Short mmCIF file of C-alpha atoms in Angstrom, two decimals:
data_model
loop_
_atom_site.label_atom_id
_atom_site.label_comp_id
_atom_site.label_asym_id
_atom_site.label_seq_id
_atom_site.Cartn_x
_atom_site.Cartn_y
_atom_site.Cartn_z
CA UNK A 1 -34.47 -42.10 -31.10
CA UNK A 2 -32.26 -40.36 -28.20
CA UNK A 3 -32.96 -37.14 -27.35
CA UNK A 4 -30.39 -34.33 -26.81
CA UNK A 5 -30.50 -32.98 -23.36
CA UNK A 6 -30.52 -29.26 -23.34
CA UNK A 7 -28.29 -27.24 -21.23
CA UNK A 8 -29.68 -25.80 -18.43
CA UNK A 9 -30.44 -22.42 -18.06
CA UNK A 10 -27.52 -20.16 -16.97
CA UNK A 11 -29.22 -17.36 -14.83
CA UNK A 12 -27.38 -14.46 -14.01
CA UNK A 13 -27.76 -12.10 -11.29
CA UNK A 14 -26.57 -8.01 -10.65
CA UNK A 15 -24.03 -8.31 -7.55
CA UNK A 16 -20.39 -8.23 -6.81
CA UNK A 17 -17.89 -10.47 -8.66
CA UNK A 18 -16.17 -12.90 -6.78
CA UNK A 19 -12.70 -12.05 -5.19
CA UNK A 20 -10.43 -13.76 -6.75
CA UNK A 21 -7.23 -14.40 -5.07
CA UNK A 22 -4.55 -16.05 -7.04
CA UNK A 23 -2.36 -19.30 -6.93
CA UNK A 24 1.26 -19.78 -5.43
CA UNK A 25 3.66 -16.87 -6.07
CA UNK A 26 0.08 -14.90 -7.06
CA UNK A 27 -1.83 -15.41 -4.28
CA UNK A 28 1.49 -14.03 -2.17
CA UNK A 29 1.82 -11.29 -4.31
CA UNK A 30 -1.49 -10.10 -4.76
CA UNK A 31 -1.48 -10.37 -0.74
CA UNK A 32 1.19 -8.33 -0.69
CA UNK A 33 -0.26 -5.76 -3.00
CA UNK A 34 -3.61 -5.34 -0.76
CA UNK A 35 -1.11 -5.18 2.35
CA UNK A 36 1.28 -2.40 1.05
CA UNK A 37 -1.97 -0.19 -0.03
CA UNK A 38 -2.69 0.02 3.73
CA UNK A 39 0.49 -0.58 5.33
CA UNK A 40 2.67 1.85 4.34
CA UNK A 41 1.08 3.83 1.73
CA UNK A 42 -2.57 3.92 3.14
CA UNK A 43 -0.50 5.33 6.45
CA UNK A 44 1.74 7.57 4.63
CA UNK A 45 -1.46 9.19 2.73
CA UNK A 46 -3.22 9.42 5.82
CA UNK A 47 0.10 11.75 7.18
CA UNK A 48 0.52 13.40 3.95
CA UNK A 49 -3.09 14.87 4.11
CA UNK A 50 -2.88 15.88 8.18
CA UNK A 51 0.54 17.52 7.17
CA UNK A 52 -1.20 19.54 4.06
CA UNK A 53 -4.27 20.28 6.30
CA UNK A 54 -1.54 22.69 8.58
CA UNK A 55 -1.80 24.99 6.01
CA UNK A 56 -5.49 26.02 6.52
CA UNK A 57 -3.55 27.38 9.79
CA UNK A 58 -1.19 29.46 7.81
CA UNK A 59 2.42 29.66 6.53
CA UNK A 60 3.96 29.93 9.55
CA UNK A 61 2.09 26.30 11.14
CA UNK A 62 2.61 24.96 7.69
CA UNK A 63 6.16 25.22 7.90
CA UNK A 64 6.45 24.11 11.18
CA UNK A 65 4.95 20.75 10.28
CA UNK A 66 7.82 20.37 6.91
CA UNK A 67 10.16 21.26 9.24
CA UNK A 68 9.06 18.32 11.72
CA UNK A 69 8.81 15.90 8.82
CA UNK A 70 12.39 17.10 6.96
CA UNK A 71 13.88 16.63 10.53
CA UNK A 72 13.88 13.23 10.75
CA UNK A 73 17.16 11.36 10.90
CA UNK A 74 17.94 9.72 7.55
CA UNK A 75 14.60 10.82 6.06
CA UNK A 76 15.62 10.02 2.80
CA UNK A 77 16.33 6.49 3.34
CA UNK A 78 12.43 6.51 5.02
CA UNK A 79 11.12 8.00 2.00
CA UNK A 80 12.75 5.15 -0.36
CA UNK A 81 12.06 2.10 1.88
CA UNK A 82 9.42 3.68 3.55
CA UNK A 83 7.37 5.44 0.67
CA UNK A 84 8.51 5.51 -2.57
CA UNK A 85 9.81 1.61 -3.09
CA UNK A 86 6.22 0.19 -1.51
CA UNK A 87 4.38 3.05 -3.92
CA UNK A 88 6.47 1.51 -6.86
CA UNK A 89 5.86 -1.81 -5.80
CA UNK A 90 1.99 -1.59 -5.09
CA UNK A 91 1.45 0.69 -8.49
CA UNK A 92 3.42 -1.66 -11.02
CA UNK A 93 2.09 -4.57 -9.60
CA UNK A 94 -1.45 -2.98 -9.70
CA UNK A 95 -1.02 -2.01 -13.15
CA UNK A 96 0.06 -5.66 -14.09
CA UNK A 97 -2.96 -6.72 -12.53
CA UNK A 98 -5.10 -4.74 -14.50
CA UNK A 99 -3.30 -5.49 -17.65
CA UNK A 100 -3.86 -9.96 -16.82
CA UNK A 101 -7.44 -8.92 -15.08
CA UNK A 102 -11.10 -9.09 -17.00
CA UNK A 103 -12.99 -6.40 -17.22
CA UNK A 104 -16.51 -6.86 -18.44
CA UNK A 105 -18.53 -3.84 -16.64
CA UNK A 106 -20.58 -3.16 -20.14
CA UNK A 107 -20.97 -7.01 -20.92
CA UNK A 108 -22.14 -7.99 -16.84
CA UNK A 109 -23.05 -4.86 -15.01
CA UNK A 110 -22.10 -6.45 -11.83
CA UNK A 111 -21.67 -3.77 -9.13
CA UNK A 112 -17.96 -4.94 -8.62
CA UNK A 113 -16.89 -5.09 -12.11
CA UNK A 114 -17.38 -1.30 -11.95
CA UNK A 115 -16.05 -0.73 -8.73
CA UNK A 116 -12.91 -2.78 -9.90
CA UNK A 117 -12.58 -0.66 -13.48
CA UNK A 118 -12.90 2.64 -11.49
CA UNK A 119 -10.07 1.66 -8.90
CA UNK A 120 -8.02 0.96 -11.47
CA UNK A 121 -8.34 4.24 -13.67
CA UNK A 122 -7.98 6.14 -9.98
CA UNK A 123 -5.11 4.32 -9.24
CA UNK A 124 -3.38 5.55 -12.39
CA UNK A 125 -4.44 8.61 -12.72
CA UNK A 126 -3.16 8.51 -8.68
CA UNK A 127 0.49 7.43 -9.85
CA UNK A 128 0.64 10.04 -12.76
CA UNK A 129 -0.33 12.40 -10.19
CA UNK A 130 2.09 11.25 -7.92
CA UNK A 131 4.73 11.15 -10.30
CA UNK A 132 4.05 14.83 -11.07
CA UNK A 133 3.79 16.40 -7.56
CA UNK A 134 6.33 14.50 -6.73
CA UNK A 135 8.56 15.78 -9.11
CA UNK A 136 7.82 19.11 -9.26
CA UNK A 137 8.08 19.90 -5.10
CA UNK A 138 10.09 17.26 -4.23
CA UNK A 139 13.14 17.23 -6.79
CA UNK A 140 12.63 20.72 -8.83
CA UNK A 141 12.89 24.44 -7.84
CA UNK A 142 14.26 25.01 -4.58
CA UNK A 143 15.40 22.22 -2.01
CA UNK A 144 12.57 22.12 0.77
CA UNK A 145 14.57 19.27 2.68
CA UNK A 146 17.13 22.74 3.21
CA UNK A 147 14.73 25.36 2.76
CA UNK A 148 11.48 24.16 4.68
CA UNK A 149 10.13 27.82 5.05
CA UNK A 150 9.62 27.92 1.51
CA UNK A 151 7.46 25.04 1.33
CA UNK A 152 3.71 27.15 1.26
CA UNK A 153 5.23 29.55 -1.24
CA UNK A 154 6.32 26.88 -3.30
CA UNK A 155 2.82 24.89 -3.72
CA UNK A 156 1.53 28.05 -4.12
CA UNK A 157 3.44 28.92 -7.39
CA UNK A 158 2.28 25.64 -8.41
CA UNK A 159 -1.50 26.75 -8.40
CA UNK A 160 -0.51 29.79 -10.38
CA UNK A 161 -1.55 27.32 -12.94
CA UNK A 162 -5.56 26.63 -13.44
CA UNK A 163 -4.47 23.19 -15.18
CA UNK A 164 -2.04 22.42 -12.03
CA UNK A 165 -5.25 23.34 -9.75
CA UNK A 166 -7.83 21.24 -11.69
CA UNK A 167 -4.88 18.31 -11.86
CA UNK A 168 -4.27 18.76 -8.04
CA UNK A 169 -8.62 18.55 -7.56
CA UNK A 170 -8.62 15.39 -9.93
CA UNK A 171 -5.65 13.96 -7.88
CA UNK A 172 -7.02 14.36 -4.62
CA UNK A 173 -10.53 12.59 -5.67
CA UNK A 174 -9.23 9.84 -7.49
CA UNK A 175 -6.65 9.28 -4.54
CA UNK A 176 -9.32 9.26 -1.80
CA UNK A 177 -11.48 7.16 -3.97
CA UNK A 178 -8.84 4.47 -4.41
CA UNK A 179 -7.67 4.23 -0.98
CA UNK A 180 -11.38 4.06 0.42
CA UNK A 181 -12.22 1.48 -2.09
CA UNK A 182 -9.23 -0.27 -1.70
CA UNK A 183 -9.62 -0.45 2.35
CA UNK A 184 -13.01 -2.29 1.96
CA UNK A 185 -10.95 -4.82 -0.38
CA UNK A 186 -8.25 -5.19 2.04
CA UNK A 187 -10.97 -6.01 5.25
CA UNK A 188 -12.63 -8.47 2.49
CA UNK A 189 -10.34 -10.20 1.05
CA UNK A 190 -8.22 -10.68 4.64
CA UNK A 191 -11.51 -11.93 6.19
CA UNK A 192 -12.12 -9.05 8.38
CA UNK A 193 -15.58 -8.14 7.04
CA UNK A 194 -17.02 -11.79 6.35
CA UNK A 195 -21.19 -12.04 4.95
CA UNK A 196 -22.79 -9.41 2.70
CA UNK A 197 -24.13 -7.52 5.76
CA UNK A 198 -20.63 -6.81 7.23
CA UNK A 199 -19.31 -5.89 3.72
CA UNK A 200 -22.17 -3.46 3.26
CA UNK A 201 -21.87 -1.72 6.35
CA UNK A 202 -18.03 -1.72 6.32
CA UNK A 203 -18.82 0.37 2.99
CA UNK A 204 -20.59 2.95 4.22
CA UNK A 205 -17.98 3.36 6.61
CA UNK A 206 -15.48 3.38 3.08
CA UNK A 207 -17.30 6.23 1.55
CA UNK A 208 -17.91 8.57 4.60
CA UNK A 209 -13.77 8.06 5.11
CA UNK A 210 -13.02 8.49 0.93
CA UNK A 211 -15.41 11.38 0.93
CA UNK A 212 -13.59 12.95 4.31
CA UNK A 213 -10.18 12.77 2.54
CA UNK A 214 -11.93 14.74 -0.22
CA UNK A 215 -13.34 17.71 2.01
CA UNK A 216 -9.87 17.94 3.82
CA UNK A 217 -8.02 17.98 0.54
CA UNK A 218 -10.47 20.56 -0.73
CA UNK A 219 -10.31 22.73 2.68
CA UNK A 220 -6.52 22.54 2.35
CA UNK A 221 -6.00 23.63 -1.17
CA UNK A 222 -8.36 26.57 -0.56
CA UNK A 223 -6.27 27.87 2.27
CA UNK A 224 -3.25 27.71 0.01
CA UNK A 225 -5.49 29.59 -2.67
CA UNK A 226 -6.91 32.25 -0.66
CA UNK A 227 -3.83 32.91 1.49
CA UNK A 228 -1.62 35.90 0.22
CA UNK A 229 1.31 34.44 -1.97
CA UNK A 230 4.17 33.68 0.21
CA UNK A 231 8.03 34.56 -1.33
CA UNK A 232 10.33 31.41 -1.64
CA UNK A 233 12.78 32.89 0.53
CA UNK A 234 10.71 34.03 3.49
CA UNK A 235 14.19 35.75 5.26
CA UNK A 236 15.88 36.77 1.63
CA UNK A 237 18.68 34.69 2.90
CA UNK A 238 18.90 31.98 0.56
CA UNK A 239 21.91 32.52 -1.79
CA UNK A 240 20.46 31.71 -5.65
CA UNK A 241 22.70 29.12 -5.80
CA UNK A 242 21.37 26.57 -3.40
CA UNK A 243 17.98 27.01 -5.66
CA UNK A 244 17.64 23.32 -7.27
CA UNK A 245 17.18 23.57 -11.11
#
């Protein structure tokens, strides 16, 4: 009488989950995803929180540093190519990624299959956030490409709002959370942290520059709290129609 040979025994171990890096057209793409996240946008959100962080300085640095950034030649062309195409580019595909991806953090508690759910929720609550501040200094109320001295009043009327300061707190977290995360990604899967050891030490380094981003972000939207509110039209020069509606 033959005998059925049992499978062996599938034993299963709490660590990261492979990286898993596509075929073809998906192994360039998803190569060009990790690449954008540091090159431009990890660079741009490096700037963007050094520009904020003037303001723990006062109105008068703060606008000093818009002006410096509004006077670039053809800065709007720089903020498509430069910012908001590679943003659009690195969140759609992201979310695409998520939506074809596997996540199975309550099934195989596998340190990386909860480090890979929470970088995707931070990355979208990051674009929604994005979207919104975006909006709402960028292309609403008055022009600051025009009127650059208005800038500090301006985020200030925005955290006139207790929902627009607990969004701004929630945006700054999940941002420096996904950017720190996503840096250890990018030095793993371009082989520039190779072995556990390297990996584990290069996350240390991860969390102490994610939780930096956080204390500067929370440094520089208590300045623009505490700091007397500042009128939109510092000189009362501004005629009411050049205010953007």
């Amino acid at each position: 009488m033959a005998s059925t040979a049992s499978p062996p025994s599938i034993r299963t171990t709490r660590g990261r989950a492979p990286l898993r890096a596509g075929q073809g057209y998906s192994f360039l793409l998803r190569r060009l995803h990790s690449l954008s996240g540091i090159i431009p946008i990890g660079l741009f959100l490096i700037e963007h929180f050094v520009s904020n962080a003037f303001a723990t300085k006062g109105p008068g640095a703060y606008t000093k540093q818009v002006e410096l950034l509004t006077g670039f030649p053809f800065v709007v062309g720089l903020e498509l190519f430069g910012i908001w195409l590679p943003i659009l580019f690195h969140s759609l595909y992201g979310f695409y990624i998520w939506y074809r991806g596997d996540s199975n953090a309550s099934d195989y508690p596998w340190m990386g299959n909860w480090m890979y759910t929470a970088q995707r929720w931070t990355g979208a609550i990051t674009f929604v956030y994005m979207a919104w501040h975006t909006w709402h200094l960028r292309f609403s109320g008055i022009h600051l490409l025009t009127h650059p001295a208005s800038a500090f009043g301006k985020v200030q009327l925005e955290f006139q709002s207790p929902w627009a300061v607990a969004f701004y707190a929630v945006g700054i977290v999940c941002a420096s959370w996904h950017f720190a995360y996503g840096l250890w990604l990018f030095a793993a899967k371009w082989g520039i942290t190779t072995g556990d050891r390297a990996r584990r030490r290069f996350g240390y380094v991860c969390f102490a520059i994610g939780l930096l981003f956080v204390l500067v972000g929370a440094v520089t939207m208590r300045a623009f709290l505490k700091t007397p509110l500042q009128p939109l039209e510092p000189f009362g020069s501004e005629p009411q129609s050049l205010v953007m509606r």
